[in-house]
Coordinates of C-alpha atoms and ligand atoms in Angstrom, one line a residue:
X1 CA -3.1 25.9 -9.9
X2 CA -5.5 23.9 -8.4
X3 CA -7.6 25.1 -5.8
X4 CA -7.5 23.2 -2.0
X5 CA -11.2 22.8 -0.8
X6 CA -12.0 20.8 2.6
X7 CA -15.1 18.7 0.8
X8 CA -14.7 16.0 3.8
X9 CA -14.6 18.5 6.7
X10 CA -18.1 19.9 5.1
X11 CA -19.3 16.7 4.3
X12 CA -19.0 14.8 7.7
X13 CA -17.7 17.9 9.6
X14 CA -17.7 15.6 13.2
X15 CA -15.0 14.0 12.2
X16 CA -12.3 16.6 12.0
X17 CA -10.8 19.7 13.7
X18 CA -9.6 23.0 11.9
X19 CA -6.0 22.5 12.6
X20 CA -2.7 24.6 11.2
X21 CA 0.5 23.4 11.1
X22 CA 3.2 24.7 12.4
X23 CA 5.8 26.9 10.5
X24 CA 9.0 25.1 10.5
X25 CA 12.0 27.3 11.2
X26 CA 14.2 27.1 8.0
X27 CA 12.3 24.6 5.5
X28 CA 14.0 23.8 2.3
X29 CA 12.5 21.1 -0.8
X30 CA 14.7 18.0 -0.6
X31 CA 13.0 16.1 -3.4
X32 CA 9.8 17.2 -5.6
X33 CA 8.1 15.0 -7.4
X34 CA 7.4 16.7 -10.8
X35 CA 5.9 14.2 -12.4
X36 CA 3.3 13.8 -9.7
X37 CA 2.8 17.2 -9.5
X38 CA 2.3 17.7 -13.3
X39 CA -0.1 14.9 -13.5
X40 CA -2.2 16.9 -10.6
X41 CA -2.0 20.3 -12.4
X42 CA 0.7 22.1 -10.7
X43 CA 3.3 23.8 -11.9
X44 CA 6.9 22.6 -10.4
X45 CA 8.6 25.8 -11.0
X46 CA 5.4 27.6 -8.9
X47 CA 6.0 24.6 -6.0
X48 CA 9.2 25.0 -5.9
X49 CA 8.8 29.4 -5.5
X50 CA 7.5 30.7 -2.2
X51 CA 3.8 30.4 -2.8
X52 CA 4.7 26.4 -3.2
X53 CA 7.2 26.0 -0.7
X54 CA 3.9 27.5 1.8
X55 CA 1.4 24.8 0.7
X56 CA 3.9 22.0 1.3
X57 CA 4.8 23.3 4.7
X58 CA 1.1 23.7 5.6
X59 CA 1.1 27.8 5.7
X60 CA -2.3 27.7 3.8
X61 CA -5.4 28.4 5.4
X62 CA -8.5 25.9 6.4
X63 CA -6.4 22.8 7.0
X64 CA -7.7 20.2 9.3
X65 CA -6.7 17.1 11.3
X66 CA -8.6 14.1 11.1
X67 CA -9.9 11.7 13.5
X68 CA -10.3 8.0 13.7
X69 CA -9.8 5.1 15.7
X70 CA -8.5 1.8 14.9
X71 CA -7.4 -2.0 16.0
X72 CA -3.6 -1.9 16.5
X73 CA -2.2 -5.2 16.8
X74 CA -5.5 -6.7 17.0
X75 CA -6.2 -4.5 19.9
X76 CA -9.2 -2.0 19.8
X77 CA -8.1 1.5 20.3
X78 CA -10.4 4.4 20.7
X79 CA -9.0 7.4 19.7
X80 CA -6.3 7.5 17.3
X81 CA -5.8 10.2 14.5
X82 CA -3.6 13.4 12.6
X83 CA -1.1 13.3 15.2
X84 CA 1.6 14.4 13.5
X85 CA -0.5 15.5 10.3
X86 CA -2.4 18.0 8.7
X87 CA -4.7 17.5 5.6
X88 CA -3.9 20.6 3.6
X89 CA -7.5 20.3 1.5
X90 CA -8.8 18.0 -1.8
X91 CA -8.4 19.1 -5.0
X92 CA -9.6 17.8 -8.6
X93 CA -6.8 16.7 -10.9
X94 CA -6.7 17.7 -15.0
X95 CA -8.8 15.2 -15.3
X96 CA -11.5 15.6 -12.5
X97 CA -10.1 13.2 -9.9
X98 CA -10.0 13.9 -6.6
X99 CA -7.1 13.8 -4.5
X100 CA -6.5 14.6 -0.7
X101 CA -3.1 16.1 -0.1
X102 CA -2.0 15.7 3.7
X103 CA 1.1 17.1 5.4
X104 CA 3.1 15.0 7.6
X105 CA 5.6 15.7 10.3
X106 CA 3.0 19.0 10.8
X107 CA 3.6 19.3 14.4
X108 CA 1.5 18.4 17.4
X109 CA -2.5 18.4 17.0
X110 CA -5.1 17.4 19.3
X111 CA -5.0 13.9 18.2
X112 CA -1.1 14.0 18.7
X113 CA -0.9 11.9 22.4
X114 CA 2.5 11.5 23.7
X115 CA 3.8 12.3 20.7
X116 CA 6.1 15.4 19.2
X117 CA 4.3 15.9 15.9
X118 CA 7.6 16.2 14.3
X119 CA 8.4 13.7 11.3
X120 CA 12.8 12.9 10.5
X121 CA 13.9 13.2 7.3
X122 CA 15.0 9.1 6.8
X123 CA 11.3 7.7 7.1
X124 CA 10.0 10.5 5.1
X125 CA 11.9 9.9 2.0
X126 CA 11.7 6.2 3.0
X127 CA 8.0 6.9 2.4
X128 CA 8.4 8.8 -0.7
X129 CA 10.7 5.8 -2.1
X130 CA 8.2 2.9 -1.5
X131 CA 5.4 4.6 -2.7
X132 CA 6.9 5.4 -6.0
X133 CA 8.6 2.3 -6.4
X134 CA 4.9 0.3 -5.7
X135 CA 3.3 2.9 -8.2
X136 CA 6.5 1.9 -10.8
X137 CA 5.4 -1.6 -10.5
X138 CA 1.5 -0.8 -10.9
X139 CA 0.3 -1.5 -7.5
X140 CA -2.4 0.8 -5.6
X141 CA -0.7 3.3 -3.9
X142 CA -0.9 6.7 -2.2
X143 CA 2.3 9.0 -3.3
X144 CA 4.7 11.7 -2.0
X145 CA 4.5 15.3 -3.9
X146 CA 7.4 16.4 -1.5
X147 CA 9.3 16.2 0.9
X148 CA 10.7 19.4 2.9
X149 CA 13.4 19.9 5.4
X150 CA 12.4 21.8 8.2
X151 CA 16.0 22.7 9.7
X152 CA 15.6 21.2 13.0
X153 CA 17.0 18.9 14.8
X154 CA 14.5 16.2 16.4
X155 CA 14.4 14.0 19.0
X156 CA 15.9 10.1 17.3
X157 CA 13.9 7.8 17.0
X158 CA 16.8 5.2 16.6
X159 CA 20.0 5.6 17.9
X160 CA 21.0 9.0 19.6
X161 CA 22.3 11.5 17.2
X162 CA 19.3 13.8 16.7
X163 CA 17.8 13.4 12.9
X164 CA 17.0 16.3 11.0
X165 CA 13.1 16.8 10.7
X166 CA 10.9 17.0 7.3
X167 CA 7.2 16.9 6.5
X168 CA 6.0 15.4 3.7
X169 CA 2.9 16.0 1.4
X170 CA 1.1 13.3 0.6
X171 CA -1.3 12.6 -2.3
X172 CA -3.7 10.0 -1.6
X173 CA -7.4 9.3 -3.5
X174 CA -8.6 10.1 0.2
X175 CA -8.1 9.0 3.8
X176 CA -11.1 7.4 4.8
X177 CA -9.6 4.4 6.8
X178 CA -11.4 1.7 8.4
X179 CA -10.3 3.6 11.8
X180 CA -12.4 6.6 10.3
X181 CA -15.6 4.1 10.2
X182 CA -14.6 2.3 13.9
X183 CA -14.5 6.2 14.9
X184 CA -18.0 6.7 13.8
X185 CA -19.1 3.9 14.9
X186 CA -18.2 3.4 18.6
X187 CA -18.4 7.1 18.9
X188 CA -21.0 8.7 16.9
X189 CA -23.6 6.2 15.8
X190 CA -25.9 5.8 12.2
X191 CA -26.1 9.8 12.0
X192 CA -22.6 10.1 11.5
X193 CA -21.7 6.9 9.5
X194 CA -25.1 7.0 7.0
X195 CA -22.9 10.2 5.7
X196 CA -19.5 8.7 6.2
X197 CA -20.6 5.7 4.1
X198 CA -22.3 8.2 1.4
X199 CA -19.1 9.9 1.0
X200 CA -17.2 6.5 0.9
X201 CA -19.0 5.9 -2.3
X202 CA -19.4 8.8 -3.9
X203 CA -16.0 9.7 -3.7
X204 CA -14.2 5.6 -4.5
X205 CA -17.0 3.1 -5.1
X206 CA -20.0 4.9 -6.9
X207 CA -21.1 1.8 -8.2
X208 CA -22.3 0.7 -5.1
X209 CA -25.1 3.7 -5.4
X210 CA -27.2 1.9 -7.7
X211 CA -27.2 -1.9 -5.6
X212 CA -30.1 -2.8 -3.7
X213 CA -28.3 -2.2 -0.5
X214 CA -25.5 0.5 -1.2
X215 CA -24.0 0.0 2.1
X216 CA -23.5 -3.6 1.7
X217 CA -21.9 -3.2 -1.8
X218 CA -19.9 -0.6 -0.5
X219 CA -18.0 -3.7 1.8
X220 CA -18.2 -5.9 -1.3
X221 CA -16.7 -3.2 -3.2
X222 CA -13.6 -2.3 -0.1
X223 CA -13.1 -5.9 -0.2
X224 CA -12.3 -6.4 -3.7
X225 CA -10.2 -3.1 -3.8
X226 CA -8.0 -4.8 -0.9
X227 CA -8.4 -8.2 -2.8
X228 CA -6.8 -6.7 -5.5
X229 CA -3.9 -4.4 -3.5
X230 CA -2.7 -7.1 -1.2
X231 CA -2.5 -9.7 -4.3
X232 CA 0.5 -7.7 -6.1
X233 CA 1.9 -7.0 -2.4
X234 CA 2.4 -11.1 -2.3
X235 CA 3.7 -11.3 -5.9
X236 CA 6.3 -8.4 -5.2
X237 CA 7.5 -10.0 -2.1
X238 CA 5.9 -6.8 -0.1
X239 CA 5.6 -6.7 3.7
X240 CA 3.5 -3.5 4.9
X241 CA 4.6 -3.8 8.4
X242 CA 1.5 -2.2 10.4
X243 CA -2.0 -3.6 9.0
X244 CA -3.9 -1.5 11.6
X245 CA -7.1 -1.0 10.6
X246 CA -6.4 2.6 11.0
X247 CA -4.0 1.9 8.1
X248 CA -5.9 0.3 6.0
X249 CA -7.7 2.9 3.4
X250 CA -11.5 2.8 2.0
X251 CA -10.5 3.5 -1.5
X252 CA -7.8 0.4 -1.5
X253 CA -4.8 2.4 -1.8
X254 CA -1.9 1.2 0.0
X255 CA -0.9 4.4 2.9
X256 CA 1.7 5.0 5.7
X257 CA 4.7 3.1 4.6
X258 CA 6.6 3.0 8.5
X259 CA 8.2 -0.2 8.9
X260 CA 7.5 -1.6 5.6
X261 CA 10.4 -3.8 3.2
X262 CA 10.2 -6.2 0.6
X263 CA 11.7 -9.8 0.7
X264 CA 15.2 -10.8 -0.2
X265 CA 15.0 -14.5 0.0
X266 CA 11.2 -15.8 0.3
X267 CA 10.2 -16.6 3.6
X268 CA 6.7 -16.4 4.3
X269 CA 7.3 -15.6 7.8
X270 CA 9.6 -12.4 6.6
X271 CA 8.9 -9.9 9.4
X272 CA 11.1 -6.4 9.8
X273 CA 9.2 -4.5 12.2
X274 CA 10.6 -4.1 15.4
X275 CA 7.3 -3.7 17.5
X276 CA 6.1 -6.9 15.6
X277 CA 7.6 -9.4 17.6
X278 CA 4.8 -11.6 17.3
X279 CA 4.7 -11.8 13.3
X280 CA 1.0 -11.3 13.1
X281 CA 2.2 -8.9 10.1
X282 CA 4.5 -11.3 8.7
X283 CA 4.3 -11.4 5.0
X284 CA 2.4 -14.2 4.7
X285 CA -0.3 -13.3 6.5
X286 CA -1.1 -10.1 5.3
X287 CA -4.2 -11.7 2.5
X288 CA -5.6 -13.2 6.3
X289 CA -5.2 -10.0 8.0
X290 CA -6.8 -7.8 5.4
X291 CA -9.9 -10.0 6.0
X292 CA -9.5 -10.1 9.5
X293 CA -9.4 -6.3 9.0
X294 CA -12.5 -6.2 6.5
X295 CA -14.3 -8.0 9.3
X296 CA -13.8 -5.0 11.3
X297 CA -15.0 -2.7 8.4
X298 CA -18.0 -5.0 8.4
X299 CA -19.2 -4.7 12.0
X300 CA -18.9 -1.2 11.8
X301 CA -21.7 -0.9 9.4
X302 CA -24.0 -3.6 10.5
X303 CA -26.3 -0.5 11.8
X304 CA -27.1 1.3 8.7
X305 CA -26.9 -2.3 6.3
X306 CA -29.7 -3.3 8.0
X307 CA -31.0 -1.2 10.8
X308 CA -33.8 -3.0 12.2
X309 CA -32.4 -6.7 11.3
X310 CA -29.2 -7.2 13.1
X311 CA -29.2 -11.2 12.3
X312 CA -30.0 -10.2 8.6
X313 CA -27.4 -8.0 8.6
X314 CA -24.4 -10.3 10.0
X315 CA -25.7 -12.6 7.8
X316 CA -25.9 -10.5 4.7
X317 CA -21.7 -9.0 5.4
X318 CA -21.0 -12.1 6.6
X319 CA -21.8 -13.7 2.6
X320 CA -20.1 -10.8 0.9
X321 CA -17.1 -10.9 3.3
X322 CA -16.8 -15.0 1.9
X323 CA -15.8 -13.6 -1.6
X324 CA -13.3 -12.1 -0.4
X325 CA -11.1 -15.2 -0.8
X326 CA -11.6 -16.1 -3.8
X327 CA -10.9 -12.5 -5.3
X328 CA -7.9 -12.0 -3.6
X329 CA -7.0 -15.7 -5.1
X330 CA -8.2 -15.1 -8.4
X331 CA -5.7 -11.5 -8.8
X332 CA -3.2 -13.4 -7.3
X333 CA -3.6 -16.7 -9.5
X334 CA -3.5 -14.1 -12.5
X335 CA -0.4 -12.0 -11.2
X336 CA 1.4 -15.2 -10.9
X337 CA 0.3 -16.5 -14.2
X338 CA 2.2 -13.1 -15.8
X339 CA 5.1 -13.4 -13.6
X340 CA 5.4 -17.6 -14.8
X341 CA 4.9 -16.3 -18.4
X342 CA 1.9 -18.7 -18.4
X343 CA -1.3 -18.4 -20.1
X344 CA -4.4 -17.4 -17.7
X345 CA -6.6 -19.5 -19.7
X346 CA -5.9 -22.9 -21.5
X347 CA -4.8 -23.5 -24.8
X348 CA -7.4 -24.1 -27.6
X349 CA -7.9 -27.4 -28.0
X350 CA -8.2 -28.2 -23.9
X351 CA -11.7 -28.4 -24.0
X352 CA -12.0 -30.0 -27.4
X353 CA -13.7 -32.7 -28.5
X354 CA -15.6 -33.6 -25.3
X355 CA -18.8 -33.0 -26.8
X356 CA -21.2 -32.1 -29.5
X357 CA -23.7 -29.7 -28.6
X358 CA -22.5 -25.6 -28.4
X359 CA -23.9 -25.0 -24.5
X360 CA -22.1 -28.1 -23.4
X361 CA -18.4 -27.4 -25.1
X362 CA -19.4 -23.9 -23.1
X363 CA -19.7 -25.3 -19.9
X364 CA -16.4 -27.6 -20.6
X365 CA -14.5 -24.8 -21.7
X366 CA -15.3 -23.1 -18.4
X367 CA -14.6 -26.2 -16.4
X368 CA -11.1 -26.5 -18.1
X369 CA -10.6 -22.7 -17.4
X370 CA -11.0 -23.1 -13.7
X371 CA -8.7 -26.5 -14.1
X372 CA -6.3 -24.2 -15.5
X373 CA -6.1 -21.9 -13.1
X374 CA -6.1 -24.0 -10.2
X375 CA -2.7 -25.8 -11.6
X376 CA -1.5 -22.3 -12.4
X377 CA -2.2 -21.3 -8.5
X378 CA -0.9 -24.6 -7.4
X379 CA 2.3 -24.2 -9.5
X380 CA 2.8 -21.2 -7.8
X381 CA 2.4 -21.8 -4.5
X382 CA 4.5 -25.1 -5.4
X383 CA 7.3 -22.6 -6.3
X384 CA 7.2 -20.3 -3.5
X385 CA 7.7 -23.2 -1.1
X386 CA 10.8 -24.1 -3.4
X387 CA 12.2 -20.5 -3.1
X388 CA 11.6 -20.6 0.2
X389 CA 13.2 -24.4 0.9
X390 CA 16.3 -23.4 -0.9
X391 CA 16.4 -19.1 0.5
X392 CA 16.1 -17.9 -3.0
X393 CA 16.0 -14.6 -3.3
X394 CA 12.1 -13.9 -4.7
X395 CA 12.9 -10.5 -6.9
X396 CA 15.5 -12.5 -8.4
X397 CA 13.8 -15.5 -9.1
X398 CA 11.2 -14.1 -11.4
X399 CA 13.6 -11.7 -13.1
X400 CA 15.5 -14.9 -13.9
X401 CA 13.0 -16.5 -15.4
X402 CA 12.7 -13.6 -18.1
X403 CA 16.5 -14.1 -18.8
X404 CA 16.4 -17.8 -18.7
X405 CA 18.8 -18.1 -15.6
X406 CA 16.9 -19.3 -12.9
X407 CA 18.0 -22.4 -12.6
X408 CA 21.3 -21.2 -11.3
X409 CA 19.9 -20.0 -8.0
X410 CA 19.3 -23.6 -6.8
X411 CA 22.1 -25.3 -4.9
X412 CA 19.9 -28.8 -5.3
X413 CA 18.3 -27.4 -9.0
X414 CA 16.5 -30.9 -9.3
X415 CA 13.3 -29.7 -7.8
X416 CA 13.1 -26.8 -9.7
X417 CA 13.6 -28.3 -12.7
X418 CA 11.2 -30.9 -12.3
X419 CA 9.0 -27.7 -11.4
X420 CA 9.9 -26.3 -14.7
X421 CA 9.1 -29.0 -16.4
X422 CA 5.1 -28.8 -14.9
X423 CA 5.4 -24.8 -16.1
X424 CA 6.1 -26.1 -19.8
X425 CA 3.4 -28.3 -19.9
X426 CA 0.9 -25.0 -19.0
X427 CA 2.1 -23.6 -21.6
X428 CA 4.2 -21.5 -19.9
X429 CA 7.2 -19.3 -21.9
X430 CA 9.6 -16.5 -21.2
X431 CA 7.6 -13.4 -18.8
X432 CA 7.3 -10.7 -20.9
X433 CA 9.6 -7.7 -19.7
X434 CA 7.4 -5.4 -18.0
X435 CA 6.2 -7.8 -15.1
X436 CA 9.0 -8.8 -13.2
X437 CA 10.5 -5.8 -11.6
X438 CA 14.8 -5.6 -11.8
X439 CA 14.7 -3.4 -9.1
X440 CA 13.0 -2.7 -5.8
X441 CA 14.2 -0.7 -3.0
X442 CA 16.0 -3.2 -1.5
X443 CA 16.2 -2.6 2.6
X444 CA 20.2 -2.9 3.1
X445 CA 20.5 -0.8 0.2
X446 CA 18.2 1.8 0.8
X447 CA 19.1 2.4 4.6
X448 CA 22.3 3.2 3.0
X449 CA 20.7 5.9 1.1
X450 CA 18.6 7.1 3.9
X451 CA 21.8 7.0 6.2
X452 CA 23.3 9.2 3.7
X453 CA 20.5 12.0 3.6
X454 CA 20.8 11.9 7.3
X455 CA 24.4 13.4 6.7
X456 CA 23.0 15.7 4.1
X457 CA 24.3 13.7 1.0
X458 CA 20.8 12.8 -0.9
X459 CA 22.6 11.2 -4.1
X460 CA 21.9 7.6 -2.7
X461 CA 18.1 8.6 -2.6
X462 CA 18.0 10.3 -6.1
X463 CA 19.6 6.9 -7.8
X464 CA 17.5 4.6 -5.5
X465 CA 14.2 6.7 -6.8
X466 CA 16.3 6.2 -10.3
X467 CA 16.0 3.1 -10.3
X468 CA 12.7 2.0 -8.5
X469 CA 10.9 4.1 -11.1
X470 CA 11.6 2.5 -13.9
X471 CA 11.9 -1.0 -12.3
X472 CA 11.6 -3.3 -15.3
X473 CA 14.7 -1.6 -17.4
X474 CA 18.4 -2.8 -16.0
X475 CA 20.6 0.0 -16.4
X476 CA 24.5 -0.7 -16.1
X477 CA 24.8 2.1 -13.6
X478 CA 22.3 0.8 -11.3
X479 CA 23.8 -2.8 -11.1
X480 CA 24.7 -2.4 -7.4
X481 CA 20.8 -1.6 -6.7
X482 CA 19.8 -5.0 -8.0
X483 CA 20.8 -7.3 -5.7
X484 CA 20.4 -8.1 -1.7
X485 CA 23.4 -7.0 -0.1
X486 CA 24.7 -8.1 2.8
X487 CA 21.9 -8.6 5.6
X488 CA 19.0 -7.6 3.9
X489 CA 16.8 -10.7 5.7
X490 CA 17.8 -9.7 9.6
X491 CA 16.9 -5.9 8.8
X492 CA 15.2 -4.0 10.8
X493 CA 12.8 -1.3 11.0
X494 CA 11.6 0.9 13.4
X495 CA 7.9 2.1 14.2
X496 CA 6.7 5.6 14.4
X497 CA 8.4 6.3 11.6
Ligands
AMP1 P1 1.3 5.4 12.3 O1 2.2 4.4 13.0 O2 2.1 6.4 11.5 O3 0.2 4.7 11.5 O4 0.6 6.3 13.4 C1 -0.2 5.7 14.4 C2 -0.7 6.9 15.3 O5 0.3 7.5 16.0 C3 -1.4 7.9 14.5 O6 -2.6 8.4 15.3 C4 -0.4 9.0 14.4 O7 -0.9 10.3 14.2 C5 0.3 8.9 15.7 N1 1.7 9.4 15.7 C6 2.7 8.8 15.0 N2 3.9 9.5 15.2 C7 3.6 10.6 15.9 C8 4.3 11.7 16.4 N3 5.6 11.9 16.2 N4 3.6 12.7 17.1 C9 2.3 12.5 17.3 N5 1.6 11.5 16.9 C10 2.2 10.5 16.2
MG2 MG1 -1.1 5.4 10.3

């Protein structure tokens, strides 16, 4: 079995507190993710036995709660952390990776505020769904291992029949946050966030070691990890919910799926948070906030990029922080390519012709690549604002397009056939079958789920995780998964989940 160490406590011990969980009255394993557990060299039957069912319920020794900080809402806030949390330890996989594995709905800790530490059982397994529907469809993710009841009743956080509690273990490459380095920073100064920063790399970005300035490659290398995790978030039609910075991880693994969903129809103004009544985490915006976000990241490093230079500095992040764009647009203008069935480069031929000399056909053949895939990205956007124009459902759409049915969707299907017609001419063909996802958890249909764990029937959880883990296959059974349902667009969901 793997062996829990706490390599960040010793490593940056300032920022965290030995903290143990505490024992819930009657637990019992609702869902166990084997495959996740096999992959990180446990043994299922040994989780599910005694010894197990005490590391997923935090009744292992050395655990600690972390701090941080973070800008919620755009709003600084000073002191956030493990409220509700635990991290158990780190442990190398099989294969020498290392994974944090933190235990949610742990109880109250120092960090915990006006909250009861206690986790219900809906938003756990809602967790626990999303995450292994996102890993399903290849997207950076963080993952649950588990999810335990705890036999009681808490305090609702929706309505007002008292929800059953659960913690949940969660498997993450770590949780260094952008909170963790606003912590450091407004708190602790260079001594603390010289070995923050070292860790950062060492543990997710060790190619940022060898630059000339590791600290500055180290943003350059968080903001093309969140380039390329918010890219496939737009092209599955995914709205996170709560971009905090505090939610926003180092290594570029998506974390803390609360009041997340994915679209029905495509509306880039799609929000389902309650708390977000403003939309700034409306699914549109999320490429602008990550940036937004990455500036953050930025400033909190200015002191040990260039500690004697401050203008140098700001002018140094402020360069790396302008490629962000384009790598966000180039994984996006890719992704979209695959889900068009379109080529990413030109045909052969395009760049034929123009000239006669080997160094100039080189440079034409990368002028017509970059030709190429600005009509790919402007034939995608093209489409979105069709979808959108007409409320087609986005998961559908694309899924169409592999079966040759999309047309259908389109009351007026003029437009979209003139738009279909532009897709030909790029050479575009049927998707191939493993990039537009059949299933996703759909919200209407898996509140119905969650609703029915609440009243202790989890069969509507086992065939949504059924189905969003093999997302690309349609299974006659699984039919009823596939579509909206009624009301998916006015859906709600609630923070503090
Ligand atoms: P989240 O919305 O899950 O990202 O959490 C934001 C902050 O609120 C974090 O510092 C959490 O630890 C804290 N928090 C959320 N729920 C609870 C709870 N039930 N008890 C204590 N702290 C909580
Ligand atoms: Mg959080």
């Amino acid at each position: 079995m793997p062996t829990l160490q706490q390599t960040y406590a010793e490593t940056v011990p300032e920022l965290s507190v030995p903290h143990q969980a505490e024992a819930p009255p009657s637990p019992q394993l609702t869902w166990l993710n084997e495959e996740l557990a096999t992959e990180l060299g446990y043994d299922p039957e040994w989780l599910r036995g005694p010894e197990g069912l005490a590391l997923l319920t935090g009744q292992v020794p050395d655990t600690t709660a972390q701090v941080y900080a973070g800008h919620q809402f755009g709003q600084p806030n000073p002191q956030l952390g493990d409220g509700r949390a635990v991290l158990l330890g780190d442990i190398l996989d099989p294969n020498g990776r290392r994974f944090d594995l933190h235990l949610k709905g742990a109880g109250r800790t120092p960090f915990a505020r006006a909250g009861d530490g206690k986790a219900p059982l809906g938003p756990m397994l809602r967790e626990a769904v999303i995450g292994e529907s996102l890993h399903a469809l290849g997207i950076p993710t963080t993952r649950a291992l588990a999810v335990v009841s705890t036999g009681e009743r808490i305090r609702p956080r929706q309505g007002i029949t008292p929800e059953p509690g659960a913690m949940l273990t969660r498997v993450a490459s770590s949780h260094l946050r952008v909170g963790t380095f606003e912590y450091a920073a407004w708190h602790l100064g260079p001594d603390v966030l010289r070995p923050l920063a070292d860790h950062a790399i060492d543990r997710h970005h060790p190619e940022a070691r060898d630059a000339e300035n590791p600290y500055l490659d180290l943003l350059r290398c968080v903001a093309e990890a969140q380039a390329r995790l918010i890219a496939p978030w737009m092209l599955v039609g995914f709205v996170h919910g709560v971009m905090n910075t505090d939610n926003m991880t180092i290594s570029g693994q998506g974390i803390d799926y609360g009041p997340c969903a994915f679209l029905d129809e495509h509306r880039a103004r799609a929000v389902f948070s309650s708390i977000d009544q403003q939309g700034r985490y409306a699914y549109g915006n999320q490429p602008g906030i990550a940036l937004w976000n990455l500036s953050r990241f930025a400033e909190t490093l200015l002191p040990v990029i260039a500690p004697d230079e401050p203008e140098a500095g700001i002018e140094a992040a402020t360069a790396v922080l302008q490629g962000y764009e384009p790598a966000y647009l180039d994984a996006w203008t890719r992704g979209m390519a695959a889900k068009l069935g379109v080529p990413e480069s030109p045909g052969p031929g395009a760049a034929a012709g123009t000239s006669t000399d080997a160094a100039s056909d080189a440079d034409a053949a990368s002028d017509s690549a970059g030709v190429h895939l600005a009509a790919v990205r402007a034939l995608g956007e093209d489409l979105l604002a069709l979808l959108e124009a007409q409320a087609v459902d986005h998961t559908r759409f694309f899924r169409a397009l592999t079966g040759g049915t999309a047309r259908e969707l389109f009351a007026d299907p003029a437009p979209f056939e003139q738009w279909d017609r532009r897709r030909a001419d790029l050479g575009g063909s049927s998707p191939r079958d493993d990039v537009n996802p059949v299933y996703i958890p759909r919200n209407v249909h898996l509140d119905a789920a969650l609703r029915g764990a609440h009243l202790g029937d989890l069969s509507g959880v086992e065939e949504m995780m059924e189905a969003v883990r093999s997302p690309f296959h349609a299974r006659a059974h699984l039919e009823h998964l596939a579509g909206p349902g009624e009301g998916g667009d006015v859906f709600l969901t609630y923070c503090g989940t």
